[in-house]
Tab-separated table of C-alpha atoms in Angstrom:
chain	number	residue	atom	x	y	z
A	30	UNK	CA	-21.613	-289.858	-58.870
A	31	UNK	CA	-21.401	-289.264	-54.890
A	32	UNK	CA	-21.270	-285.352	-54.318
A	33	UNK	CA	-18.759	-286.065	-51.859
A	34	UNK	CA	-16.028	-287.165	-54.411
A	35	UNK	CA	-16.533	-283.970	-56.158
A	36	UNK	CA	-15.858	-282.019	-52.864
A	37	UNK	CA	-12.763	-284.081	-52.268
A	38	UNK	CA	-11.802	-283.150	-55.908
A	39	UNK	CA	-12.368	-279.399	-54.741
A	40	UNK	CA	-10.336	-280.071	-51.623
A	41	UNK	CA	-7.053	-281.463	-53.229
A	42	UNK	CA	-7.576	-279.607	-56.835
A	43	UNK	CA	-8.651	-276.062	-55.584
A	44	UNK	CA	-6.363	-274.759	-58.004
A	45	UNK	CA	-7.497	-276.447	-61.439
A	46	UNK	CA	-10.627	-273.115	-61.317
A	47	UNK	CA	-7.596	-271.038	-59.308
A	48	UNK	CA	-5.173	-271.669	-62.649
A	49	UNK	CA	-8.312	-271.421	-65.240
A	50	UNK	CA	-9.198	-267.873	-64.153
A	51	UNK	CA	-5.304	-266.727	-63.656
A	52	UNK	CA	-5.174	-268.050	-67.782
A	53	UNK	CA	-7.851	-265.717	-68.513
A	54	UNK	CA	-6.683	-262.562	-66.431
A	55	UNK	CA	-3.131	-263.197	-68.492
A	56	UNK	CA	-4.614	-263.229	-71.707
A	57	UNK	CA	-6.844	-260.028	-70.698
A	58	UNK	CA	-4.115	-258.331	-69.213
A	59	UNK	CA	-1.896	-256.878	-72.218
A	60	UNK	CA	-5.330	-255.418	-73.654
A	61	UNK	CA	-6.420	-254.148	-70.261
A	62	UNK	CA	-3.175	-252.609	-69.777
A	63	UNK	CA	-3.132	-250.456	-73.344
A	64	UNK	CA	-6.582	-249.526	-72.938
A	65	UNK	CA	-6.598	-248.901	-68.935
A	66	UNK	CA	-9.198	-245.607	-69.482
A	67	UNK	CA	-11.579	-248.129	-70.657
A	68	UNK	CA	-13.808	-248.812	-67.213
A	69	UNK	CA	-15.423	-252.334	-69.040
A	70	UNK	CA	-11.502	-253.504	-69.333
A	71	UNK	CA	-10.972	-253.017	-66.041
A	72	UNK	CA	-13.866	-254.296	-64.538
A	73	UNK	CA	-12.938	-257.776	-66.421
A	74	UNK	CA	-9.551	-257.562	-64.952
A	75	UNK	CA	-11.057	-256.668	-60.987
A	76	UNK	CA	-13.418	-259.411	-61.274
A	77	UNK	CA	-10.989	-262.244	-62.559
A	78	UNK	CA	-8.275	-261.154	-60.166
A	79	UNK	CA	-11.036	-261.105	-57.300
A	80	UNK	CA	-12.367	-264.622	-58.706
A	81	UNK	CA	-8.686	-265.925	-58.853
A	82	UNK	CA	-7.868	-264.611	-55.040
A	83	UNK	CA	-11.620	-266.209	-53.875
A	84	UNK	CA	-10.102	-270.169	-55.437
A	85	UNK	CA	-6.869	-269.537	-53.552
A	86	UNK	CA	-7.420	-268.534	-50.267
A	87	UNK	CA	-11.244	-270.702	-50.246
A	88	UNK	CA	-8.980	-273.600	-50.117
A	89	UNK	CA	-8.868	-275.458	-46.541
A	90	UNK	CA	-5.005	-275.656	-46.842
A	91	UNK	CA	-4.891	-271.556	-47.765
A	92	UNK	CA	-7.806	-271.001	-44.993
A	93	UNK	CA	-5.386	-273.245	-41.982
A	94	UNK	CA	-2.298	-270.993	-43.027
A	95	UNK	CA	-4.198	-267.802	-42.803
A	96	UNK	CA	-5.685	-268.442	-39.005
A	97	UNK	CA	-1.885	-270.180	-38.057
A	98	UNK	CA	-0.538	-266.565	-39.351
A	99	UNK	CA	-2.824	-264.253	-37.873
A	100	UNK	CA	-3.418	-266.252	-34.598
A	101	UNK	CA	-6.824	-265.641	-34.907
A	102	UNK	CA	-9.054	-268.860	-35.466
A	103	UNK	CA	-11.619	-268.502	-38.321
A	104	UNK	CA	-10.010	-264.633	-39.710
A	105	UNK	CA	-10.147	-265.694	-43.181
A	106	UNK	CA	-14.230	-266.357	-43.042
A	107	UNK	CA	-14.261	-262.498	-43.320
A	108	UNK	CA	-11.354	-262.256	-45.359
A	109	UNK	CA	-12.916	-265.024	-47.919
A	110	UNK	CA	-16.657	-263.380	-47.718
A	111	UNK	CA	-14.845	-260.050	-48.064
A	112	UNK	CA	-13.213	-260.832	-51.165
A	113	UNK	CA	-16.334	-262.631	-52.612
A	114	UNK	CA	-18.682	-259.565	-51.915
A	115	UNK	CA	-15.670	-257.496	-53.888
A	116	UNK	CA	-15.934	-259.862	-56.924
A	117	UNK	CA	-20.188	-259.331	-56.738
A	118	UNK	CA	-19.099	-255.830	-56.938
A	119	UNK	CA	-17.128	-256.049	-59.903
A	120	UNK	CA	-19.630	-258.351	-61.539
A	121	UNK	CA	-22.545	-255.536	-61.331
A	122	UNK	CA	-19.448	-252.647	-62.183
A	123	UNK	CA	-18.630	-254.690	-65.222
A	124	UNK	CA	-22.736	-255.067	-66.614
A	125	UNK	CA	-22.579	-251.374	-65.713
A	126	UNK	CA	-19.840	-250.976	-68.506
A	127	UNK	CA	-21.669	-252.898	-70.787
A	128	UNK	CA	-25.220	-252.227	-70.571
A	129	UNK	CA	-23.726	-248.176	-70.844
A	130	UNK	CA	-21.518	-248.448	-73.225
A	131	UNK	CA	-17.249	-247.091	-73.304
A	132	UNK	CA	-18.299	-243.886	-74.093
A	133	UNK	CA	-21.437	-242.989	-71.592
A	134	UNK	CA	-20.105	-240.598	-68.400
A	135	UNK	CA	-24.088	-239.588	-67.674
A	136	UNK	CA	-24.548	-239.177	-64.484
A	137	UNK	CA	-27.217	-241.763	-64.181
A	138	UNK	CA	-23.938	-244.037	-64.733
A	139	UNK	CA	-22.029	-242.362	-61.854
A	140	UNK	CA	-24.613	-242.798	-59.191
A	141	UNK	CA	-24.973	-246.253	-60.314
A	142	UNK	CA	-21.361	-247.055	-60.262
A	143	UNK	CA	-21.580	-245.350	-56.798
A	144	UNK	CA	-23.923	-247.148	-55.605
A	145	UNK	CA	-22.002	-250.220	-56.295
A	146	UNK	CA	-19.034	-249.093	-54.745
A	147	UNK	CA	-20.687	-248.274	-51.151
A	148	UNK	CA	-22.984	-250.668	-51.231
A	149	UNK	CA	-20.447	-253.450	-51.294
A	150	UNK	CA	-17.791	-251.855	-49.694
A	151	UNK	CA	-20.681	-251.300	-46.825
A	152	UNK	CA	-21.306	-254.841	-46.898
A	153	UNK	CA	-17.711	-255.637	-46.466
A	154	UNK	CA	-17.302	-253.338	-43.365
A	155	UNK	CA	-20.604	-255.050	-41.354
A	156	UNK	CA	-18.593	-258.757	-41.849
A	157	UNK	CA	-15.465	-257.543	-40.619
A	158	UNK	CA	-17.872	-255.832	-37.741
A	159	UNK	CA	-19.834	-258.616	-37.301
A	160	UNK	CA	-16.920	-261.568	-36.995
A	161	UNK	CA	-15.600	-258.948	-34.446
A	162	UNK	CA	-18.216	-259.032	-32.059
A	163	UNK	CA	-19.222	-262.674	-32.866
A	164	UNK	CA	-17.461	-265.506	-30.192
A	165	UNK	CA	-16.628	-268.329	-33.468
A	166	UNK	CA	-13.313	-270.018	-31.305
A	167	UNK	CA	-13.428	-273.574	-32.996
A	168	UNK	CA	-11.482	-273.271	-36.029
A	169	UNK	CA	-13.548	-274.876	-38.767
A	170	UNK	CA	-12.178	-275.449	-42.593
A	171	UNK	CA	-15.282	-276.804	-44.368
A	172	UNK	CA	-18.167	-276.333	-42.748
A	173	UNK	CA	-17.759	-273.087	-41.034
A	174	UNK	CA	-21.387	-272.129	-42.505
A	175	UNK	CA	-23.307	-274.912	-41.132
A	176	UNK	CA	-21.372	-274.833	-37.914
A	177	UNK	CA	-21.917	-271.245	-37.024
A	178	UNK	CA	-25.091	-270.512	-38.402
A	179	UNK	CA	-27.104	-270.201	-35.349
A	180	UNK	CA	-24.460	-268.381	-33.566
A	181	UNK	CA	-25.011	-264.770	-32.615
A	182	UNK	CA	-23.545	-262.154	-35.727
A	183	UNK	CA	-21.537	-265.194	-37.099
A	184	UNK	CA	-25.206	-266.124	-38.498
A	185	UNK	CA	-25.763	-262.211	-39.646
A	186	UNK	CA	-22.894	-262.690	-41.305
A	187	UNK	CA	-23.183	-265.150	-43.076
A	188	UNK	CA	-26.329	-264.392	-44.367
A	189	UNK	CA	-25.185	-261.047	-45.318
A	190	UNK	CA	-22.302	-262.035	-47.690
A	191	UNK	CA	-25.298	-264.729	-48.992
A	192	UNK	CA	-27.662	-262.383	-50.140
A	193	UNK	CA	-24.965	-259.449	-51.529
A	194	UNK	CA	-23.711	-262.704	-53.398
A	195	UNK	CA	-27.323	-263.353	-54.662
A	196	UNK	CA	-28.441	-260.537	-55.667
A	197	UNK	CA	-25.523	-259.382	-57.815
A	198	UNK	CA	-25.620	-262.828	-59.469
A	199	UNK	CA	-29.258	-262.094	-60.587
A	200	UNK	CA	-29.096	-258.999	-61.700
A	201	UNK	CA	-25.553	-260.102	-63.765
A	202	UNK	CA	-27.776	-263.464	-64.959
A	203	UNK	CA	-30.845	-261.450	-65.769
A	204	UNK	CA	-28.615	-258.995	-67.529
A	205	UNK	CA	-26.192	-261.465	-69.678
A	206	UNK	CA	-29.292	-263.425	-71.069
A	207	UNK	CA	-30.699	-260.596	-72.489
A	208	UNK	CA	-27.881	-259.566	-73.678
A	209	UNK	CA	-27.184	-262.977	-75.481
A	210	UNK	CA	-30.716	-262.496	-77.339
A	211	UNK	CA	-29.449	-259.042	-78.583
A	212	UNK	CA	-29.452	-259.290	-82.422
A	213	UNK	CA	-26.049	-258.260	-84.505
A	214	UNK	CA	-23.851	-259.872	-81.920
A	215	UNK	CA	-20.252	-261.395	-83.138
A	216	UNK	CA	-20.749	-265.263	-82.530
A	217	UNK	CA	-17.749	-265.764	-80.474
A	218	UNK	CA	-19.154	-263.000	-78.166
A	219	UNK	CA	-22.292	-264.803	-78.026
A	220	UNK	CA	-20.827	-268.058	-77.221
A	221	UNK	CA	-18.874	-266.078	-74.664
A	222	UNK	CA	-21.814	-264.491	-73.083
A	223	UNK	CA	-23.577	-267.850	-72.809
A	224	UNK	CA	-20.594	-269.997	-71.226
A	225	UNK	CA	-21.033	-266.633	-68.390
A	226	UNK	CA	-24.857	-267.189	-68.418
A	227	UNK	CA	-24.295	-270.655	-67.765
A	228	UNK	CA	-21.339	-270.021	-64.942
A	229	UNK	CA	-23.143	-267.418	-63.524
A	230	UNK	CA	-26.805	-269.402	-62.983
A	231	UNK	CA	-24.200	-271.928	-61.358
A	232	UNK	CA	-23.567	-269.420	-58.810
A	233	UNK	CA	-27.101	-268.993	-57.926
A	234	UNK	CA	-27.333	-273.268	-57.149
A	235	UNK	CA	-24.062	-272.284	-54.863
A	236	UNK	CA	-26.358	-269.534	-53.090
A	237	UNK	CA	-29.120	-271.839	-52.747
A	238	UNK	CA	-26.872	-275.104	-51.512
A	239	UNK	CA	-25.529	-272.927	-48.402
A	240	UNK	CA	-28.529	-270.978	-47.900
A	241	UNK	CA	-30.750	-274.240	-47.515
A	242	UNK	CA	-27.798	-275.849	-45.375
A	243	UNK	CA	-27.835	-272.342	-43.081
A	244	UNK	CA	-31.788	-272.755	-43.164
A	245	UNK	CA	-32.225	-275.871	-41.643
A	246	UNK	CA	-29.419	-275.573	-39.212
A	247	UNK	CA	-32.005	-272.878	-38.006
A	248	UNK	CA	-35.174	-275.425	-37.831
A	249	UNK	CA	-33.393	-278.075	-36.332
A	250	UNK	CA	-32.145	-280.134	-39.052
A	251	UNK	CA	-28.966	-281.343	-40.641
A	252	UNK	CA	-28.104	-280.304	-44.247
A	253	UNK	CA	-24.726	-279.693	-43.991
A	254	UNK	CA	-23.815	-282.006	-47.028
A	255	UNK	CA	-25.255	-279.188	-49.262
A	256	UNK	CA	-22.626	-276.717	-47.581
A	257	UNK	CA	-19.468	-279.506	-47.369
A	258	UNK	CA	-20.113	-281.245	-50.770
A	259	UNK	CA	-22.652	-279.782	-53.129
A	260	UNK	CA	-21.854	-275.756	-52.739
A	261	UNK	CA	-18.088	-276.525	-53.234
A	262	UNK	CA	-19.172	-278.772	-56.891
A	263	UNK	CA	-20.929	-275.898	-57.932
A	264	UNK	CA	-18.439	-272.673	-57.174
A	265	UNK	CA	-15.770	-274.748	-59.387
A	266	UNK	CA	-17.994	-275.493	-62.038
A	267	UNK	CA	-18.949	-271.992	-62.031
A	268	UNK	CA	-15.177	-270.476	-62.200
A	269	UNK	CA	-14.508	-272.451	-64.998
A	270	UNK	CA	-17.103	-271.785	-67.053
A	271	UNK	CA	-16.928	-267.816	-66.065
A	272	UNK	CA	-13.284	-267.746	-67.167
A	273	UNK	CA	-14.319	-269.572	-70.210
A	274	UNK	CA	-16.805	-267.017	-71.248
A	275	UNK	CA	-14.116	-264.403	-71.054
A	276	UNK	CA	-11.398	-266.342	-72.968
A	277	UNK	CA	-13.480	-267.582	-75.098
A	278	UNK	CA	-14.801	-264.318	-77.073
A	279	UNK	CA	-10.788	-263.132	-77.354
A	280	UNK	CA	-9.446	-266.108	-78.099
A	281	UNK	CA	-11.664	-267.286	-80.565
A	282	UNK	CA	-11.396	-264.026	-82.550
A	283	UNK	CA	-7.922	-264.294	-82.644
A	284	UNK	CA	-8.062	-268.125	-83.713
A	285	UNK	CA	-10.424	-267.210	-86.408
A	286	UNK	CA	-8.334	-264.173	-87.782
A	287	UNK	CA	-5.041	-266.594	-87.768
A	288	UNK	CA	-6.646	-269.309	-89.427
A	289	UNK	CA	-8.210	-266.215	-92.192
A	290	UNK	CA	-4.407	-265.309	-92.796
A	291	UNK	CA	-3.470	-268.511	-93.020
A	292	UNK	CA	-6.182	-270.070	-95.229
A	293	UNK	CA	-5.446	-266.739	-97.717
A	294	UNK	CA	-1.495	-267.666	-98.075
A	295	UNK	CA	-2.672	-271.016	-99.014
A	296	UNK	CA	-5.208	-269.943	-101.314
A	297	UNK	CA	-2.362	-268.095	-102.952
A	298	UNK	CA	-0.023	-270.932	-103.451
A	299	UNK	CA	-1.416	-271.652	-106.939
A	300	UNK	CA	-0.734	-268.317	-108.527
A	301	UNK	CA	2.562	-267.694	-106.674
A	302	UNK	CA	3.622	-271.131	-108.039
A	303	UNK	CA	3.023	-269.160	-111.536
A	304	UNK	CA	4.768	-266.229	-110.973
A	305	UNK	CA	7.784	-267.838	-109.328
A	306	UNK	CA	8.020	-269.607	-112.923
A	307	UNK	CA	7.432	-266.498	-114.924
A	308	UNK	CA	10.083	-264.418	-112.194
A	309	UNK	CA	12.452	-267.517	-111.970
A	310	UNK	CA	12.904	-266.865	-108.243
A	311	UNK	CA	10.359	-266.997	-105.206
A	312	UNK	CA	10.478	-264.910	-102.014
A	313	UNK	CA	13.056	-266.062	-99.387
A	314	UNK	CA	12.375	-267.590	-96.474
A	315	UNK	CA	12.321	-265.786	-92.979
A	316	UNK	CA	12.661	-268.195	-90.279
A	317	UNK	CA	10.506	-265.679	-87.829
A	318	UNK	CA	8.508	-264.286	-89.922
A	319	UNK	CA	4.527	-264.217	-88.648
A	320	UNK	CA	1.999	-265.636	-90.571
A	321	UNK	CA	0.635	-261.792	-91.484
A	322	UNK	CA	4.304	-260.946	-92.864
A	323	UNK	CA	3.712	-264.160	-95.079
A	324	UNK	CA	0.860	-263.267	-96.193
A	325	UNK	CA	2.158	-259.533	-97.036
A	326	UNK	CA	5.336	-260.894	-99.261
A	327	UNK	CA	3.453	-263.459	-100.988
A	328	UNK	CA	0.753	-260.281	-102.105
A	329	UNK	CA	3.629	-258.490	-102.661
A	330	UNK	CA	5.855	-261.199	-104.880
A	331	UNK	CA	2.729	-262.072	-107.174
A	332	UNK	CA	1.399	-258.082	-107.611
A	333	UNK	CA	5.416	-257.091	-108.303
A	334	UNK	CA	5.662	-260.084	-111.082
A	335	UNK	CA	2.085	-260.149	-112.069
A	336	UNK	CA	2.405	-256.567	-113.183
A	337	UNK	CA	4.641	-256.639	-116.265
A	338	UNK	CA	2.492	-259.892	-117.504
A	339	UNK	CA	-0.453	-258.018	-116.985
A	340	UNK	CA	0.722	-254.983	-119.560
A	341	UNK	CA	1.260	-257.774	-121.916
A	342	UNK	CA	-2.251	-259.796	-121.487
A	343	UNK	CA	-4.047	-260.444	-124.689
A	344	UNK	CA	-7.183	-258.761	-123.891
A	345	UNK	CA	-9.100	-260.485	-127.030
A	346	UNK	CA	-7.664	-263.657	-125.368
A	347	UNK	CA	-9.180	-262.671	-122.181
A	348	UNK	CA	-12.690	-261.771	-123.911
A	349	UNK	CA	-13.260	-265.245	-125.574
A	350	UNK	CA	-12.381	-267.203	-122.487
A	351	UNK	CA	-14.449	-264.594	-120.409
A	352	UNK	CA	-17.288	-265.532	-123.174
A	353	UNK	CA	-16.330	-269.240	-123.435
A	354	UNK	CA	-16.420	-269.653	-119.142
A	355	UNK	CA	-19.910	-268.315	-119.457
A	356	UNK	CA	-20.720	-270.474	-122.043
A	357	UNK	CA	-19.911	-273.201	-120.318
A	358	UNK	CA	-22.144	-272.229	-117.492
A	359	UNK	CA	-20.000	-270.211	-114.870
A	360	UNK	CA	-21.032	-267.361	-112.648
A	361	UNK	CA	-19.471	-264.182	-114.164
A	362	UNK	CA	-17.779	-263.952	-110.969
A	363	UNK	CA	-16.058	-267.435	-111.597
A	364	UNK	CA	-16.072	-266.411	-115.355
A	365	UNK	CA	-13.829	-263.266	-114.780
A	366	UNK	CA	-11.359	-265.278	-112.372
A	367	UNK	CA	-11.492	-268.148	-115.031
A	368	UNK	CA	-10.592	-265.717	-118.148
A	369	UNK	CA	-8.011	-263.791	-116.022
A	370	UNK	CA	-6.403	-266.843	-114.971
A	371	UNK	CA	-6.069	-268.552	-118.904
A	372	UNK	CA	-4.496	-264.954	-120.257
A	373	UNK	CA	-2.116	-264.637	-117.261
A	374	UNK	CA	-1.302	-268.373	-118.552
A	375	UNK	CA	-1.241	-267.480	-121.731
A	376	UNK	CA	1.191	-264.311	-121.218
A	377	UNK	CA	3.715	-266.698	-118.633
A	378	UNK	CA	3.892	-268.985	-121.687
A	379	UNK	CA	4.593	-266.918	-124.605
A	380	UNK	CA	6.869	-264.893	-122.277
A	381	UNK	CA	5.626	-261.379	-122.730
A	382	UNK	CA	6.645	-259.516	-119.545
A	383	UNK	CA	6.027	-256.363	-121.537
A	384	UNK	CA	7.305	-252.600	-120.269
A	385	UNK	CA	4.480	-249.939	-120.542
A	386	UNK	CA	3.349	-249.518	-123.506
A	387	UNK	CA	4.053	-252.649	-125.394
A	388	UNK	CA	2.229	-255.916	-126.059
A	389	UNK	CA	-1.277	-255.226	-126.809
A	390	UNK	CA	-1.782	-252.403	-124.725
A	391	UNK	CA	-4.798	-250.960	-123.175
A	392	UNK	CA	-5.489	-253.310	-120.652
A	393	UNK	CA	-6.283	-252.544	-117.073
A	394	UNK	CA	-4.164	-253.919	-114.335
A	395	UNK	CA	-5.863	-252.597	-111.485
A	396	UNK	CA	-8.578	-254.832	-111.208
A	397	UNK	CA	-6.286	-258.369	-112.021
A	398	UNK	CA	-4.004	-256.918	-109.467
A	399	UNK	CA	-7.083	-256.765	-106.696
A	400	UNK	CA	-8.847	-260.259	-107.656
A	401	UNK	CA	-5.539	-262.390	-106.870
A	402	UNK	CA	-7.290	-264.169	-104.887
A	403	UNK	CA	-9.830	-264.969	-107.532
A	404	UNK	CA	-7.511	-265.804	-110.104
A	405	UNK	CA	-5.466	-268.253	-107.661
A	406	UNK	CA	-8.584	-270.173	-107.111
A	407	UNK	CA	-9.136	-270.926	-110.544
A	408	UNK	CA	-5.852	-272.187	-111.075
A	409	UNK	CA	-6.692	-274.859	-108.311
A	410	UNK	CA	-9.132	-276.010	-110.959
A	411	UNK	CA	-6.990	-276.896	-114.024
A	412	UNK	CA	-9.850	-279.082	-116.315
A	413	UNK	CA	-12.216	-275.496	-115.882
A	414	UNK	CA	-8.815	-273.514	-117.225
A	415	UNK	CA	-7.680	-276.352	-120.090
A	416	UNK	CA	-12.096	-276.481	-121.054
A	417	UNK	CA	-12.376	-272.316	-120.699
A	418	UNK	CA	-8.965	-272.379	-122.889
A	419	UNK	CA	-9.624	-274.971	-125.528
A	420	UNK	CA	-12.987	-273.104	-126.074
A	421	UNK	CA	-11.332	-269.618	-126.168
A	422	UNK	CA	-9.105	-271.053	-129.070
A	423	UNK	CA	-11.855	-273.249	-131.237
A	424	UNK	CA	-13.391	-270.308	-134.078
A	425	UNK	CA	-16.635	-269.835	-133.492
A	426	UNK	CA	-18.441	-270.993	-136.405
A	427	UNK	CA	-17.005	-275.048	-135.113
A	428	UNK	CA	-18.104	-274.731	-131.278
A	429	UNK	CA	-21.210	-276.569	-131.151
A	430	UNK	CA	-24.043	-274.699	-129.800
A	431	UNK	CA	-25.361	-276.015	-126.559
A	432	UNK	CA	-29.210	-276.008	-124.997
C-alpha cells in the first residue's frame, strides 16, 4: 500500500486516534477522579488528555483555524510541539509512578519528578523562544518540518521538540518491556503493557521518519515523503495502540469479572431449579437488577430453602452415595458434590423440610450451604446422580466388586 493513502487517511480521519484516546480518558476518568491523591492515576489521565489535544489540533484543518485566529502564520507549530513535549512529560511522570510504586514519597522520587517537570517545561519555553525570533512567514500545514528545517531557530526548534520526544519514548519503551517480563503480573495488565510497548516503539519510527526528512533537508536532499506521509502513518498507529494498552488492562478486568458473575448464576440454575420445587415459588424478577444482585438472590433463595432440607438430610444416605461415587471412580471432591447432591434429592422427594431438631439430626449444614456451587454442578450431570443413587440403594453384599 502507497504511504501516501495512509497520510490522506490521517488528513480526513484525524479524529478516528483523536476519538480512541478520548474513549480511554472516559473510561479512566471516574477511577481517576475517586482516587485523585493517587499520582500514577493522574499521570494516565495528563497523558491521554495531552495525547487527545496533540490528534486534534495536529490536524491541518485544526492547524489553518488556529493561524486564521491568532493572525499569526505557523503559531500552532509551537503550540502542537508544546503540547507534544507536555505528553513526553507525562509519559516519563507516569513510569515514575510505576517503577516507585503509590506509596513511595522518597525524595529520590521528588527530584526525579522535578526533574521532569523543568526539564520539559524548559523545553517548552526555548520553542515558544525560538519560533519568536525565527522569520517562518509561509504558512505551511503538512510539511512545516521539511520546509523550515534549514531555517535559522525554526531548525533549533524543531530538533529540540525531536529529541525531548525521543528520549522520553526510550526511556518509557526501555522501561515498559521490562516491566512486561516482570513475573506475577495479571494477564490483562500484561497484554496492556505490551499493546503500550508496541505503540510506544511506534513513536520512535515517527522520531526517526522526521528526523531523517529534517536530515537530509540539511545535506541537500529531498525526503520530505517521510515527514508528509510516513511520520503521520506512524503517530496514528501509535495513538491507537497507546489508548489500547490503557483500556485494555481495565476493561478486560471488568469483562472477565462480569462474565465470572454471570457464568456462577448459570452454574446455579440446576440447584435453584430444585429448590424452587421443594419452596414452590422462585425469586421475583427485578427488571434493573445487575447481574451481581442476581447472583446475590439466587445464593440467597437456594441457602434460605436449602436450609430446612439440609436439617432433614439422611446422613447414612449421604455416606453410601459418598462411598458409592468413589466407587465408581470420582475424585472425593466430585464424590462429596455427587453424595450431597443425591441426599438433597432424596430429602426434596420425601418432603422432609425438617425444623431443628427433627429428621435424623446431627448433620452439618455449614459446609452443604458453602459448596452450592458444587452440588449445582452435579445436578448438571443426572446419569452420575441416578448411577451414585442406584448404587447408594443396592445392599452391599449384591454390588459386584469391580477391578
Amino acid at each position: 500500500m502507497d504511504v501516501a493513502i495512509l497520510s490522506e487517511f490521517y488528513t480526513d480521519f484525524w479524529w478516528i486516534p483523536a476519538t480512541v484516546l478520548a474513549a480511554a480518558l472516559a473510561i479512566k476518568v471516574p477511577t481517576i477522579i475517586r482516587f485523585w491523591a493517587d499520582p500514577m492515576l493522574r499521570a494516565v489521565g495528563g497523558l491521554l488528555l495531552l495525547a487527545c489535544a496533540v490528534f486534534v489540533f495536529v490536524a491541518p484543518s485544526t492547524i489553518a483555524r488556529v493561524n486564521r485566529l491568532t493572525g499569526v502564520p505557523n503559531i500552532s507549530a509551537p503550540w502542537v510541539y508544546s503540547l507534544l513535549t507536555a505528553f513526553c512529560g507525562s509519559c516519563l511522570l507516569l513510569i515514575i509512578a510505576w517503577r516507585n510504586g503509590l506509596s513511595d514519597r522518597s525524595a529520590a522520587t521528588r527530584r526525579a519528578t522535578r526533574w521532569v517537570v523543568s526539564v520539559y517545561s524548559g523545553v517548552i519555553v526555548a520553542l515558544w523562544v525560538l519560533f519568536a525570533l525565527a522569520d517562518a512567514p509561509v504558512e505551511r500545514l503538512r510539511d512545516l518540518d521539511t520546509y523550515y528545517a534549514t531555517t535559522p531557530f525554526m531548525r533549533e526548534e524543531i530538533l529540540l521538540y525531536l529529541l525531548a520526544h525521543t528520549t522520553a519514548v526510550l526511556i518509557t519503551s526501555r522501561l515498559i518491556w521490562n516491566w512486561i517480563r516482570t513475573d506475577g503480573l495479571d494477564a490483562w495488565l500484561r497484554w496492556g503493557l505490551k499493546f503500550l510497548g508496541v505503540g510506544y516503539a511506534m513513536n520512535l519510527l515517527f522520531d526517526a521518519a522526521k528526523l531523517t526528512a529534517v536530515v537530509a533537508r540539511w545535506t541537500g536532499n529531498d525526503l520530505d515523503r517521510l515527514n508528509t506521509d510516513v511520520a503521520p502513518a506512524m503517530a496514528c498507529a501509535s495513538a491507537v495502540l497507546i489508548a489500547v494498552g490503557f483500556i485494555l488492562p481495565h476493561a478486560g478486568q471488568y469483562l472477565h469479572e462480569r462474565w465470572r458473575v454471570r457464568l456462577a448464576h448459570r452454574e446455579l440454575r440446576p440447584l435453584y431449579a430444585l429448590m424452587r420445587t421443594a419452596a414452590g415459588h422462585g425469586t421475583r424478577f427485578l427488571l434493573r437488577a445487575s447481574p451481581e444482585l442476581r447472583l446475590t438472590r439466587r445464593e440467597t433463595f437456594i441457602r434460605d430453602t436449602l436450609l430446612p432440607l439440609a436439617r432433614g438430610i439422611d446422613e447414612d444416605l449421604r455416606r453410601r452415595s459418598y462411598d458409592a461415587a468413589l466407587a465408581l471412580g470420582h475424585p472425593p471432591d466430585r464424590g462429596r458434590a455427587l453424595a450431597a447432591a443425591v441426599a438433597v434429592l432424596d430429602a426434596v422427594e420425601a418432603g422432609r423440610t425438617a425444623p431443628p431438631g427433627d429428621g435424623t439430626g446431627g448433620s452439618d449444614t455449614t459446609e452443604l450451604l458453602r459448596e452450592i456451587g458444587a452440588v449445582s454442578r452435579a445436578l448438571r450431570r443426572p446419569d452420575d446422580i441416578r448411577a451414585v443413587r442406584t448404587r447408594a440403594n443396592t445392599p452391599r453384599d449384591t454390588v459386584p466388586v469391580t477391578e
